[in-house]
JSON list of C-alpha atoms in Angstrom, two decimals:
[
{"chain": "A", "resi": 1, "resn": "UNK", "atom": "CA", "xyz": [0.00, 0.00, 0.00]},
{"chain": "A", "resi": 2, "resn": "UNK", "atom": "CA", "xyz": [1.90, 2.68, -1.41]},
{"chain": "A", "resi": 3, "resn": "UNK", "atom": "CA", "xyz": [-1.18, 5.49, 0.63]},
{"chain": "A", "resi": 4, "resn": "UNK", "atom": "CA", "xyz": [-2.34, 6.84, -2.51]},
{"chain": "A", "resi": 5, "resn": "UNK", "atom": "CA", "xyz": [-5.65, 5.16, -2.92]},
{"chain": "A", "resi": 6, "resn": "UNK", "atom": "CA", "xyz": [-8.42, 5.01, -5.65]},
{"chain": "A", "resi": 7, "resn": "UNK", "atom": "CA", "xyz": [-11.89, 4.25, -5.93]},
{"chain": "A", "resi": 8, "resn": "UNK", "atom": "CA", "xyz": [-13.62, 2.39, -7.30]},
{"chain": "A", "resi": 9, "resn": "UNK", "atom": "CA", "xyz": [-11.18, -0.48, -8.41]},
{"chain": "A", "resi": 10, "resn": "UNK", "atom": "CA", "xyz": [-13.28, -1.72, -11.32]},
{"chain": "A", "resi": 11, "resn": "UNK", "atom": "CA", "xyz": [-15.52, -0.20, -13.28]},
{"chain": "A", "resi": 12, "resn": "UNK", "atom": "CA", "xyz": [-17.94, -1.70, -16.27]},
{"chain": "A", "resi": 13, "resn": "UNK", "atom": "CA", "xyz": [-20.22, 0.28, -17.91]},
{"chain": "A", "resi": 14, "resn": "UNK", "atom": "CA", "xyz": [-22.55, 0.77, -21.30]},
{"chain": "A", "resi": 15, "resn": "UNK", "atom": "CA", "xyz": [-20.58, 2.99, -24.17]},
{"chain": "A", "resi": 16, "resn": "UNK", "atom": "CA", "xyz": [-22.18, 6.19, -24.68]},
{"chain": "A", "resi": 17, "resn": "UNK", "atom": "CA", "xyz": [-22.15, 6.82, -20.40]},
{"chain": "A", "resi": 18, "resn": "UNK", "atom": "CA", "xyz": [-20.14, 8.97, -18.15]},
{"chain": "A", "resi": 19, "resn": "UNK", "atom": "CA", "xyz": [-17.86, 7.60, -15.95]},
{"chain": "A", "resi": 20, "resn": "UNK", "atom": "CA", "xyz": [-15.92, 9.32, -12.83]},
{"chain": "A", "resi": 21, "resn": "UNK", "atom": "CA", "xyz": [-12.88, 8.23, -10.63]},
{"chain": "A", "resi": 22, "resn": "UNK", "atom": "CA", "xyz": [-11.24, 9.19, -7.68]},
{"chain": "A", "resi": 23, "resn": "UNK", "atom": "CA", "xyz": [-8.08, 9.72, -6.40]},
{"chain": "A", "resi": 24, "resn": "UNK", "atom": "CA", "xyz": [-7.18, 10.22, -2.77]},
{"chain": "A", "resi": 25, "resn": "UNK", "atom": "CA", "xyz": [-2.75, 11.25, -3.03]},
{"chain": "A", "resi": 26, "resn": "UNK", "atom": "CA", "xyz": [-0.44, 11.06, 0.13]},
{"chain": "A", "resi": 27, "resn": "UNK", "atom": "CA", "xyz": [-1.49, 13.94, 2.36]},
{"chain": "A", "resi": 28, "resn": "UNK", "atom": "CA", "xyz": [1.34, 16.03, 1.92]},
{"chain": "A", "resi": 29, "resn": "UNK", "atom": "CA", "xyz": [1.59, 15.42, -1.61]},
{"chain": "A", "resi": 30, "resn": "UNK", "atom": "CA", "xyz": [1.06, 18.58, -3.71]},
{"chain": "A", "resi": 31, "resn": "UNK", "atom": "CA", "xyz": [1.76, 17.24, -7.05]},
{"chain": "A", "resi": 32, "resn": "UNK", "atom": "CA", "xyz": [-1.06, 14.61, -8.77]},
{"chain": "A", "resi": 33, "resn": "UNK", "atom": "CA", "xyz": [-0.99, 12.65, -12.02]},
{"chain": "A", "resi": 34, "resn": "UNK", "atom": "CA", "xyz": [-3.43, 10.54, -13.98]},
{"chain": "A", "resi": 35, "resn": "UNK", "atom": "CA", "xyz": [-1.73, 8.26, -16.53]},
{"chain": "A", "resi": 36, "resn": "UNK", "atom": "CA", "xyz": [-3.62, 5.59, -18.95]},
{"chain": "A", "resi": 37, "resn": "UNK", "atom": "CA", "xyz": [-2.23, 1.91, -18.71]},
{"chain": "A", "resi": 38, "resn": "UNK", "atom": "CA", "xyz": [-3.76, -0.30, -22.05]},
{"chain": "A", "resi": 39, "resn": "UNK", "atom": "CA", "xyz": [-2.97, -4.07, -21.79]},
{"chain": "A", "resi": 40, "resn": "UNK", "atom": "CA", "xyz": [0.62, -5.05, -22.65]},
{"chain": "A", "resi": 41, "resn": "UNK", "atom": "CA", "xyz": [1.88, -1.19, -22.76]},
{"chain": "A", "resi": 42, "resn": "UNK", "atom": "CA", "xyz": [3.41, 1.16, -20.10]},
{"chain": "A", "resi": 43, "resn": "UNK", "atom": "CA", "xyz": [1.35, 3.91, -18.59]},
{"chain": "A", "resi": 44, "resn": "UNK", "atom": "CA", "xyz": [0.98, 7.12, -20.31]},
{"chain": "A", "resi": 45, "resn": "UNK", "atom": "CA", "xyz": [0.29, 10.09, -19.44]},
{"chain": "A", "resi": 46, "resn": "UNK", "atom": "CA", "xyz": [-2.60, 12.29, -19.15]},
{"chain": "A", "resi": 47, "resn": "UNK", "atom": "CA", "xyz": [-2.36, 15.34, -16.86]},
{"chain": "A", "resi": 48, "resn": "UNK", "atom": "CA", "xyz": [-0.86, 16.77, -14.01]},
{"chain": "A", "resi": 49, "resn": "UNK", "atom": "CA", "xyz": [-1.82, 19.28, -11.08]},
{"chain": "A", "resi": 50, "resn": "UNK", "atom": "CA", "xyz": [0.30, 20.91, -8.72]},
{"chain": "A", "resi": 51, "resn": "UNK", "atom": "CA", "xyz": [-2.11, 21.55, -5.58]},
{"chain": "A", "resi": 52, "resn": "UNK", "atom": "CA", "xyz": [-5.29, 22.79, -7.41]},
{"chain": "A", "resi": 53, "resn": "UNK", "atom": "CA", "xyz": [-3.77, 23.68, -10.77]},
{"chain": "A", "resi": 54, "resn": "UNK", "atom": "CA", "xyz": [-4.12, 21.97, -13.65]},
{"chain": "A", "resi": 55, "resn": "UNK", "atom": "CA", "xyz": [-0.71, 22.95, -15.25]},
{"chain": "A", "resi": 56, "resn": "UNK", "atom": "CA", "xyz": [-0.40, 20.11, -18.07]},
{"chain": "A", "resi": 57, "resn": "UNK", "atom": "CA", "xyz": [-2.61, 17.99, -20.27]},
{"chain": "A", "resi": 58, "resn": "UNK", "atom": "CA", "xyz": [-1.71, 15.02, -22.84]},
{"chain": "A", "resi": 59, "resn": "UNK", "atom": "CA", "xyz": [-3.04, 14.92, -26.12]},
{"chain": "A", "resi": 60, "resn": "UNK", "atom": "CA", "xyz": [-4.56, 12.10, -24.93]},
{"chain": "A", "resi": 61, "resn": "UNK", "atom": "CA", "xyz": [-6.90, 13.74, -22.93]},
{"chain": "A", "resi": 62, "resn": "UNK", "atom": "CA", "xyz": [-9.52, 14.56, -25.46]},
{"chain": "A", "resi": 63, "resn": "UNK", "atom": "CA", "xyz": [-12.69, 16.81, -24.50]},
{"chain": "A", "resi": 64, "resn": "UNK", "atom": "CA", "xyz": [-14.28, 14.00, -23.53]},
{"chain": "A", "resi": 65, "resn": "UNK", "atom": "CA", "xyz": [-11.90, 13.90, -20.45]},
{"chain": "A", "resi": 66, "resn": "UNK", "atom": "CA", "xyz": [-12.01, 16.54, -17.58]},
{"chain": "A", "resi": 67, "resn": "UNK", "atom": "CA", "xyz": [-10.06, 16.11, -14.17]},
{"chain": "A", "resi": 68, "resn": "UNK", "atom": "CA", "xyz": [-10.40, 18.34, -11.48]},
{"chain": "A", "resi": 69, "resn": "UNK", "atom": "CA", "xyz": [-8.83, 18.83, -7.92]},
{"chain": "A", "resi": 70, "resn": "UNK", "atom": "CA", "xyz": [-10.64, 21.46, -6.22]},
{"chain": "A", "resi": 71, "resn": "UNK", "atom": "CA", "xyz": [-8.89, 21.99, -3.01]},
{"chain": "A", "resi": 72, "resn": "UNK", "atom": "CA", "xyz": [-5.90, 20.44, -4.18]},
{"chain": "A", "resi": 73, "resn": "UNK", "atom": "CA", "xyz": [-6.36, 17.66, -2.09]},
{"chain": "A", "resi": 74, "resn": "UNK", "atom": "CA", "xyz": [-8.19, 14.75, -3.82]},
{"chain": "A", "resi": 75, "resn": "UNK", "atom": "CA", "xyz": [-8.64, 14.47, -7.75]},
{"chain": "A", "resi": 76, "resn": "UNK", "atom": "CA", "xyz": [-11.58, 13.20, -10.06]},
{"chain": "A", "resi": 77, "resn": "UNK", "atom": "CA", "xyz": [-11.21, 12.15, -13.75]},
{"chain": "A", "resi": 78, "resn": "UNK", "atom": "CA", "xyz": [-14.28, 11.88, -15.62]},
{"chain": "A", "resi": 79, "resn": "UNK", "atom": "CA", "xyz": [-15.16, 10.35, -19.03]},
{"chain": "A", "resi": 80, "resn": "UNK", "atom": "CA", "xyz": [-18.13, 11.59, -21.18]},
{"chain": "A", "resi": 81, "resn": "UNK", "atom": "CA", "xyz": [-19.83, 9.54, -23.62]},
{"chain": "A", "resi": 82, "resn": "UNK", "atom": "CA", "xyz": [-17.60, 6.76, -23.26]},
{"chain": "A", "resi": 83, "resn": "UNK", "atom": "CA", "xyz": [-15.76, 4.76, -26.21]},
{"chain": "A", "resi": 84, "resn": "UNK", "atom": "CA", "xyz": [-14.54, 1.12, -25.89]},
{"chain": "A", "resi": 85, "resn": "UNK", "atom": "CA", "xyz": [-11.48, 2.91, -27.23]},
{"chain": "A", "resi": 86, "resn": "UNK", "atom": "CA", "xyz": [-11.63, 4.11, -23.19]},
{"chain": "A", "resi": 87, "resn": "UNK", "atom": "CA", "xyz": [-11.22, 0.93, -21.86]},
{"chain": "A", "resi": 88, "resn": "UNK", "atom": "CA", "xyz": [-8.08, 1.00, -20.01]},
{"chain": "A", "resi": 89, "resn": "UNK", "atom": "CA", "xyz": [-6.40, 1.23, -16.35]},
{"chain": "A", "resi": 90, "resn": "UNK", "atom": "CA", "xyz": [-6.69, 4.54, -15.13]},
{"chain": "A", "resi": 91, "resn": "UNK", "atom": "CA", "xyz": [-3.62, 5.40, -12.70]},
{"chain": "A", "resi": 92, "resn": "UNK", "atom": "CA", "xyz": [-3.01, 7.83, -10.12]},
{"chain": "A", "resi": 93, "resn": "UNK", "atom": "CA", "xyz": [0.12, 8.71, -8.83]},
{"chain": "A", "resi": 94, "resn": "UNK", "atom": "CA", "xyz": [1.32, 12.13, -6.53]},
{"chain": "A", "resi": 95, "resn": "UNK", "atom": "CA", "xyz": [4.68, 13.50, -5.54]},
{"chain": "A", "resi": 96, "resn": "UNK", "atom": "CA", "xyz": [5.70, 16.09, -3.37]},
{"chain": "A", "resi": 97, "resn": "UNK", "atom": "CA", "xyz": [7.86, 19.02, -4.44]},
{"chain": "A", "resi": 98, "resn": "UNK", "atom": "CA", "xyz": [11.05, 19.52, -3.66]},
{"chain": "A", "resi": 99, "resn": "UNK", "atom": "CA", "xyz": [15.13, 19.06, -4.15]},
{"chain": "A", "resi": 100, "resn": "UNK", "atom": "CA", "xyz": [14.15, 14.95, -2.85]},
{"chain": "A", "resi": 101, "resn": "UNK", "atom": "CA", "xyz": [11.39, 15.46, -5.01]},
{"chain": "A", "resi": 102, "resn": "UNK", "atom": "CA", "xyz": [10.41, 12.57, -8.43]},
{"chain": "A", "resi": 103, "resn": "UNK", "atom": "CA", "xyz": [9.32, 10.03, -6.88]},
{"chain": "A", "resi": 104, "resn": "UNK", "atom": "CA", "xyz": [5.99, 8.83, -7.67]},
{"chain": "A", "resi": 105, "resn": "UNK", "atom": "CA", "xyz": [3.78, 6.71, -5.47]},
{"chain": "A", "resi": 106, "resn": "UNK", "atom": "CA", "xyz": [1.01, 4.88, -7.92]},
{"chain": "A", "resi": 107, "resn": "UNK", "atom": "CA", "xyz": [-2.71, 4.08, -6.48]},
{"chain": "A", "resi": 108, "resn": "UNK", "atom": "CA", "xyz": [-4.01, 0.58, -7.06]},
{"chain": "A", "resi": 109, "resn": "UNK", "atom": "CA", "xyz": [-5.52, 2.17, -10.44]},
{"chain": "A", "resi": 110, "resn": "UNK", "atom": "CA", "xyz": [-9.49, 1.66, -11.72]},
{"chain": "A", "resi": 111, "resn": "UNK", "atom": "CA", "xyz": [-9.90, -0.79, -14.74]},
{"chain": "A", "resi": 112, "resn": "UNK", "atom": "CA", "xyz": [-12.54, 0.48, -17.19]},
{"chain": "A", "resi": 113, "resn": "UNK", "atom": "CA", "xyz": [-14.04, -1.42, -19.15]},
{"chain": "A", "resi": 114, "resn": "UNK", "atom": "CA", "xyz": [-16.67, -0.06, -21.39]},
{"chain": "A", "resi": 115, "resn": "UNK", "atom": "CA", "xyz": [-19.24, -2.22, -23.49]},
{"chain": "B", "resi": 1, "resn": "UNK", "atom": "CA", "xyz": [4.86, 9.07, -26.80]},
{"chain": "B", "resi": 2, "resn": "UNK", "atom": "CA", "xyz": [6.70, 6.81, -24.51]},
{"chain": "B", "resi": 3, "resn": "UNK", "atom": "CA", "xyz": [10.16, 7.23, -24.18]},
{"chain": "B", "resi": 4, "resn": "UNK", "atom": "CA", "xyz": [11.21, 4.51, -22.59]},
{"chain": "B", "resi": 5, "resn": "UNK", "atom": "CA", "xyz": [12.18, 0.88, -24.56]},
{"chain": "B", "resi": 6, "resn": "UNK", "atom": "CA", "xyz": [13.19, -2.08, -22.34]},
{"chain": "B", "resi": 7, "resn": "UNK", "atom": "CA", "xyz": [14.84, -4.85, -23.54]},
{"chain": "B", "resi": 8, "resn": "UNK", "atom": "CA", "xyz": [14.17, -7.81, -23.65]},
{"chain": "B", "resi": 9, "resn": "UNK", "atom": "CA", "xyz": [10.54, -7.88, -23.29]},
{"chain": "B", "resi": 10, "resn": "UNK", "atom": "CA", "xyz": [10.20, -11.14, -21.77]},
{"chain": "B", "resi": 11, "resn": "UNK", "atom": "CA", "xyz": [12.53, -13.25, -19.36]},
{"chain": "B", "resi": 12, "resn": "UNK", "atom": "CA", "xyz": [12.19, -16.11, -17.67]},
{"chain": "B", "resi": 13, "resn": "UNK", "atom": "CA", "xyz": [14.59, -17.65, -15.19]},
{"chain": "B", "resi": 14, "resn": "UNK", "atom": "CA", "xyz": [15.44, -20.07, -12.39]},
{"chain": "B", "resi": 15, "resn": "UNK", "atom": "CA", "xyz": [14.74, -18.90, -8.72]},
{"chain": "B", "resi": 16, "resn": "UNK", "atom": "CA", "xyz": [18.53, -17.99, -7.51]},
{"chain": "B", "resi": 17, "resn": "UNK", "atom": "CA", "xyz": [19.52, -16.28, -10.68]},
{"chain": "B", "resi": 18, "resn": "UNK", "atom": "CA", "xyz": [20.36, -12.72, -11.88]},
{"chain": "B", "resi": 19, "resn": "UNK", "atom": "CA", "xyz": [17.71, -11.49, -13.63]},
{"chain": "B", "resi": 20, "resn": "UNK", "atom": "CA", "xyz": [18.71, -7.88, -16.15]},
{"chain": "B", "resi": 21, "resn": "UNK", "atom": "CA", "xyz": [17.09, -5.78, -18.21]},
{"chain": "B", "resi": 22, "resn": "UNK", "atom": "CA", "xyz": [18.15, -3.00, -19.97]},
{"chain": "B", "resi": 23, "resn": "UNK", "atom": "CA", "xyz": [16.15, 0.66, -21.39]},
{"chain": "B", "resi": 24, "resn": "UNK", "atom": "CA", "xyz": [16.62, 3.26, -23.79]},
{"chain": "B", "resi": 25, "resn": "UNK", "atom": "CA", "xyz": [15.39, 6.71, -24.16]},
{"chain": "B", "resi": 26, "resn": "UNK", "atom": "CA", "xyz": [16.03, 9.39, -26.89]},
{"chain": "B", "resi": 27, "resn": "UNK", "atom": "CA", "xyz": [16.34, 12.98, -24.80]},
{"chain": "B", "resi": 28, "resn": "UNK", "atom": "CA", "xyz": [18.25, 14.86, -21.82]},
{"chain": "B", "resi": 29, "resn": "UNK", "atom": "CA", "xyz": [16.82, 13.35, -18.67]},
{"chain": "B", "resi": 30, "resn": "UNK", "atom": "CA", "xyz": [16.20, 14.59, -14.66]},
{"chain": "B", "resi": 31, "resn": "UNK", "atom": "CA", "xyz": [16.07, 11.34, -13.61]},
{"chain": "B", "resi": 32, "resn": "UNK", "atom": "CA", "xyz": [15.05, 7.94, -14.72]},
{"chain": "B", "resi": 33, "resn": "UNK", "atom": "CA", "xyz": [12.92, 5.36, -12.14]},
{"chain": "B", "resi": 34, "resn": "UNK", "atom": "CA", "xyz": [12.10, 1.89, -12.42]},
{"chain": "B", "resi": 35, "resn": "UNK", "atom": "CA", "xyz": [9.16, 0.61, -11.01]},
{"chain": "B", "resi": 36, "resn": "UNK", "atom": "CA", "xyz": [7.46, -2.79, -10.59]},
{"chain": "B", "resi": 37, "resn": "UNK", "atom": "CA", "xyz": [3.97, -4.10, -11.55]},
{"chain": "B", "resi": 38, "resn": "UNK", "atom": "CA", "xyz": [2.32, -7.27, -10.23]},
{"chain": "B", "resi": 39, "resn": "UNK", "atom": "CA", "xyz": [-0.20, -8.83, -12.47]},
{"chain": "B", "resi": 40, "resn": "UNK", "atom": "CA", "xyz": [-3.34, -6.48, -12.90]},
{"chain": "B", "resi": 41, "resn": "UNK", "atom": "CA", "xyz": [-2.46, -3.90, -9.83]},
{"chain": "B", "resi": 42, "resn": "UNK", "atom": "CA", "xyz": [-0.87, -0.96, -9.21]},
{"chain": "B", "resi": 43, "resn": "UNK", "atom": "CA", "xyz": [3.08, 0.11, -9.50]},
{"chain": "B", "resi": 44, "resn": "UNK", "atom": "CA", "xyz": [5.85, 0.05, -6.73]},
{"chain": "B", "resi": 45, "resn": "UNK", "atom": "CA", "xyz": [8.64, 2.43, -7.41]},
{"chain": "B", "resi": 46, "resn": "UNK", "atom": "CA", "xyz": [11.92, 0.55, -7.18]},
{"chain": "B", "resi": 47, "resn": "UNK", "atom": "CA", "xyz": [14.69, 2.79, -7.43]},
{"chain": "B", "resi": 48, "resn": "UNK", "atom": "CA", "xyz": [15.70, 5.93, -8.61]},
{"chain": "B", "resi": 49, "resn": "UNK", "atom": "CA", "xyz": [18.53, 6.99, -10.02]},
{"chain": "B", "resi": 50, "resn": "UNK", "atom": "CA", "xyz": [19.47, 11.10, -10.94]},
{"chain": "B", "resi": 51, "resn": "UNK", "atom": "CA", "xyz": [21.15, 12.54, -14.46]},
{"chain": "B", "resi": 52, "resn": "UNK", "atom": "CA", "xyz": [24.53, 12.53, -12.40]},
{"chain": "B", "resi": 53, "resn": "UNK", "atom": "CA", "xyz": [24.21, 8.97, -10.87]},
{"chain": "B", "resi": 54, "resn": "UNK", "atom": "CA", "xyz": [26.33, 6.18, -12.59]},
{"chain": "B", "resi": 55, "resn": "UNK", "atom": "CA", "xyz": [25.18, 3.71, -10.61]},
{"chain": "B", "resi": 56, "resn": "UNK", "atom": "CA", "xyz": [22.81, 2.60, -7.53]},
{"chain": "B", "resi": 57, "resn": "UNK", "atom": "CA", "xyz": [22.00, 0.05, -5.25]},
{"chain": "B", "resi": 58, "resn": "UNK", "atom": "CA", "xyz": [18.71, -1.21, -3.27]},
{"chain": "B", "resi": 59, "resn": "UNK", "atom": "CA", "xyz": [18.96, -4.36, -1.79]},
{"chain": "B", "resi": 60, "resn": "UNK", "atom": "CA", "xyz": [18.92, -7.20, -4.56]},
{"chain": "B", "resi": 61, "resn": "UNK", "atom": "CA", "xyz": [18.67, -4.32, -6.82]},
{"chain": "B", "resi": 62, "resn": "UNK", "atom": "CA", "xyz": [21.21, -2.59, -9.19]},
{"chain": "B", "resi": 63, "resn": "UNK", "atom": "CA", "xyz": [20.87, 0.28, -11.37]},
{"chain": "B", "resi": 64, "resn": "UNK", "atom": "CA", "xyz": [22.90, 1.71, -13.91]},
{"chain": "B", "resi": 65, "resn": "UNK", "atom": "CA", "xyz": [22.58, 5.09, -16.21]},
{"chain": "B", "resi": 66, "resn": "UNK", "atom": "CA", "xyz": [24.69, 5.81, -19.03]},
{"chain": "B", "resi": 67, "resn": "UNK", "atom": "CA", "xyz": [23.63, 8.78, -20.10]},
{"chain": "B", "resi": 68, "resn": "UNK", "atom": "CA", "xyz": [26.14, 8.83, -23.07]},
{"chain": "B", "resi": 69, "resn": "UNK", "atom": "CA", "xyz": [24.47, 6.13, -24.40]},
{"chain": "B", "resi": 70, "resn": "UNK", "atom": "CA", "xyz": [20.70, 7.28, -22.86]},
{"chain": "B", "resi": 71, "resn": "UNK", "atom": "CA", "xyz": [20.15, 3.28, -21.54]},
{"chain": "B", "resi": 72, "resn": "UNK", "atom": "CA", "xyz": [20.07, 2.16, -18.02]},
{"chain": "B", "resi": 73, "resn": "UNK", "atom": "CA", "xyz": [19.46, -1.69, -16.39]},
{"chain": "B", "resi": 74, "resn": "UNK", "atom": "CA", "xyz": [18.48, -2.81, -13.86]},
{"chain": "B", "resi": 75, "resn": "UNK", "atom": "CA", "xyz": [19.92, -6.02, -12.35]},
{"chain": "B", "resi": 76, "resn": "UNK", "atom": "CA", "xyz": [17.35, -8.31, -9.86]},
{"chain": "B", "resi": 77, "resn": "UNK", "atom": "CA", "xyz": [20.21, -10.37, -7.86]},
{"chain": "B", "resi": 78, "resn": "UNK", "atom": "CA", "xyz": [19.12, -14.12, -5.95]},
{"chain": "B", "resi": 79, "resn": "UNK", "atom": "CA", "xyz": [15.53, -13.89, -7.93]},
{"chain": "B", "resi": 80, "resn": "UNK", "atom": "CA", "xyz": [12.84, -15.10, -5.89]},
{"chain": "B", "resi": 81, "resn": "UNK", "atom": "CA", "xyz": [9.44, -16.81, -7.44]},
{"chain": "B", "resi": 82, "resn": "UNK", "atom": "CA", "xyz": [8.51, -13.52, -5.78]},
{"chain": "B", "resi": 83, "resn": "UNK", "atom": "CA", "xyz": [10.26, -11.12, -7.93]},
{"chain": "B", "resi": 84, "resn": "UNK", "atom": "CA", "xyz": [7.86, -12.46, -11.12]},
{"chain": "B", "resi": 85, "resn": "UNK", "atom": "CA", "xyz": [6.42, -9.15, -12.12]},
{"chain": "B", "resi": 86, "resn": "UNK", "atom": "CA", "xyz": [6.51, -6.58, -14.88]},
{"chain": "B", "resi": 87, "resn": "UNK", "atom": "CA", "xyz": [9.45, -4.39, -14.48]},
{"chain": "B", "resi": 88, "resn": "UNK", "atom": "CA", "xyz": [9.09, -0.92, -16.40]},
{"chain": "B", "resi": 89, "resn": "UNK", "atom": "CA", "xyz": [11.69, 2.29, -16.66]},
{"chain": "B", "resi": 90, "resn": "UNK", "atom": "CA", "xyz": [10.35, 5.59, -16.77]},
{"chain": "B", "resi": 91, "resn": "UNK", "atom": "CA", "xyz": [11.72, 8.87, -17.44]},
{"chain": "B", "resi": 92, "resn": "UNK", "atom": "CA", "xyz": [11.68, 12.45, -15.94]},
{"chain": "B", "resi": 93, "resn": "UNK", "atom": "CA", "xyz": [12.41, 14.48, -18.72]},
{"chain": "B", "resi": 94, "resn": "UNK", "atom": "CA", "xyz": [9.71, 17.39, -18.34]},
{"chain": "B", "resi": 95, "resn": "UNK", "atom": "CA", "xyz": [9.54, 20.27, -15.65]},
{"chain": "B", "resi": 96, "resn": "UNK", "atom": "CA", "xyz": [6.61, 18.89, -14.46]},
{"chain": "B", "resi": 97, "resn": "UNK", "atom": "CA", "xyz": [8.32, 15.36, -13.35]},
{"chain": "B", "resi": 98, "resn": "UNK", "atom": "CA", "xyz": [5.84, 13.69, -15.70]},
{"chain": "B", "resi": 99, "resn": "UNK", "atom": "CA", "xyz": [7.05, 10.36, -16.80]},
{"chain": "B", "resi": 100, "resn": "UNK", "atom": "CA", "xyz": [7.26, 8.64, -19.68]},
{"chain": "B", "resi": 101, "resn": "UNK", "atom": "CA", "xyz": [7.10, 4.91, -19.79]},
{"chain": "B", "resi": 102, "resn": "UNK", "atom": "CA", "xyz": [8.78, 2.11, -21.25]},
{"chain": "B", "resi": 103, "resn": "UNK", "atom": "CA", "xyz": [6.46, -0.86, -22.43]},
{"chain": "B", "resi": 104, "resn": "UNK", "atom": "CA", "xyz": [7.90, -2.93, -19.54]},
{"chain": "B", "resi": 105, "resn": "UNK", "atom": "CA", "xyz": [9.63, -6.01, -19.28]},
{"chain": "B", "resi": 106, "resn": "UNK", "atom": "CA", "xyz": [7.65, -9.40, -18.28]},
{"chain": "B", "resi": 107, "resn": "UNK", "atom": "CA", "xyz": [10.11, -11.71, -15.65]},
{"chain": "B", "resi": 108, "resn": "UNK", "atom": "CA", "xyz": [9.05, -14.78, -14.77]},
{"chain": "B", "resi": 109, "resn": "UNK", "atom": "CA", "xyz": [10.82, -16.50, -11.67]},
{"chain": "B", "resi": 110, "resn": "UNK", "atom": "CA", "xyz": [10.42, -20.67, -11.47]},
{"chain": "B", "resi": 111, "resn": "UNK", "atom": "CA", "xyz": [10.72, -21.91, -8.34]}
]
């Protein structure tokens, strides 16, 4: 248990429906990713806040995507009008800032699939 | 686009043996990690290892950058049946610490 947790674990549902995930980071963390894990491949990855900011986003992350953290504490990623083309583990990982700093502790991920 | 490229893809290998696999990446690097993936779950960072690191140890684990060459390995000493996992290297490149990910390496340890 790396203390970054993520809820729910698995997820199935219809395409064409919206779909939202959590991530709870390491207290202290400031800085929270979401990468995209596809069977076989490495993560990649989709976007990146530093406390409440959303400072980066993938290509990836198409307009069906939106992630928020509002009190830069927790973080939700939600899919609109989901694609099977979404089905996928969705990972969250957070880091703190600093000289010690790039280190990334991973959450158990969500696994999406979408019929 | 994932920057990372282990080789080899798969290994397997007797419990007791060395286990190593090696990664390329194409740009100027922060740092480079390697982290560890059981079946279907989440990923435990392993090691990290900075731009001006040569070389670093964790336990059973070895890691080496060559940033000359942009490649690293990572050498599993004593395997245990344990230690079967997907292995993957990722890179800090960005100002952000974003990674980018390798498309790991599958080791399988027989008892």
């Amino acid at each position: 248990d790396t203390g970054v947790s993520q809820d729910p674990r698995h997820k199935i549902t219809k395409r064409g429906q919206n779909v939202t995930f959590r991530c709870d980071p390491i207290s202290e963390h400031n800085r929270l990713y979401w990468y995209r894990q596809t069977l076989g491949q490495g993560p990649e990855f989709l976007t990146y806040f530093q406390n409440e900011a959303q400072l980066e986003k993938s290509r990836l992350l198409s307009d069906r995507f939106s992630a928020e953290r509002p009190k830069g504490s927790f973080s939700t990623l939600e899919i609109q009008r989901t694609e099977q083309g979404d089905s996928a583990m969705y990972l969250c990982a957070s880091s703190s800032q600093g000289a010690a700093s790039g280190t990334q502790y991973f959450g158990p991920g969500t696994r999406l699939t979408v019929t | 686009s994932q920057q990372g490229e282990e080789d080899p893809q798969a290994l397997s290998i007797q419990e007791g043996e060395n286990a190593t696999m090696n990664c390329s990446y194409k740009t100027s690097i922060n740092n480079l990690q390697w982290y560890r993936q059981n079946s279907g779950r989440g990923l435990v960072h392993l090691i990290l290892i900075r731009s001006n690191e040569r070389e670093k140890h964790s336990g059973r684990l070895r890691v080496t950058l060559d940033t000359s060459k942009k490649s690293s390995s990572l050498l599993i000493t004593a395997s245990r049946a344990a230690d079967t996992a997907s292995y993957f290297c990722a890179t800090d490149a960005g100002g952000n610490n974003r990674l980018a990910f390798g498309k790991g390496n599958q080791v399988v340890v027989i008892p």
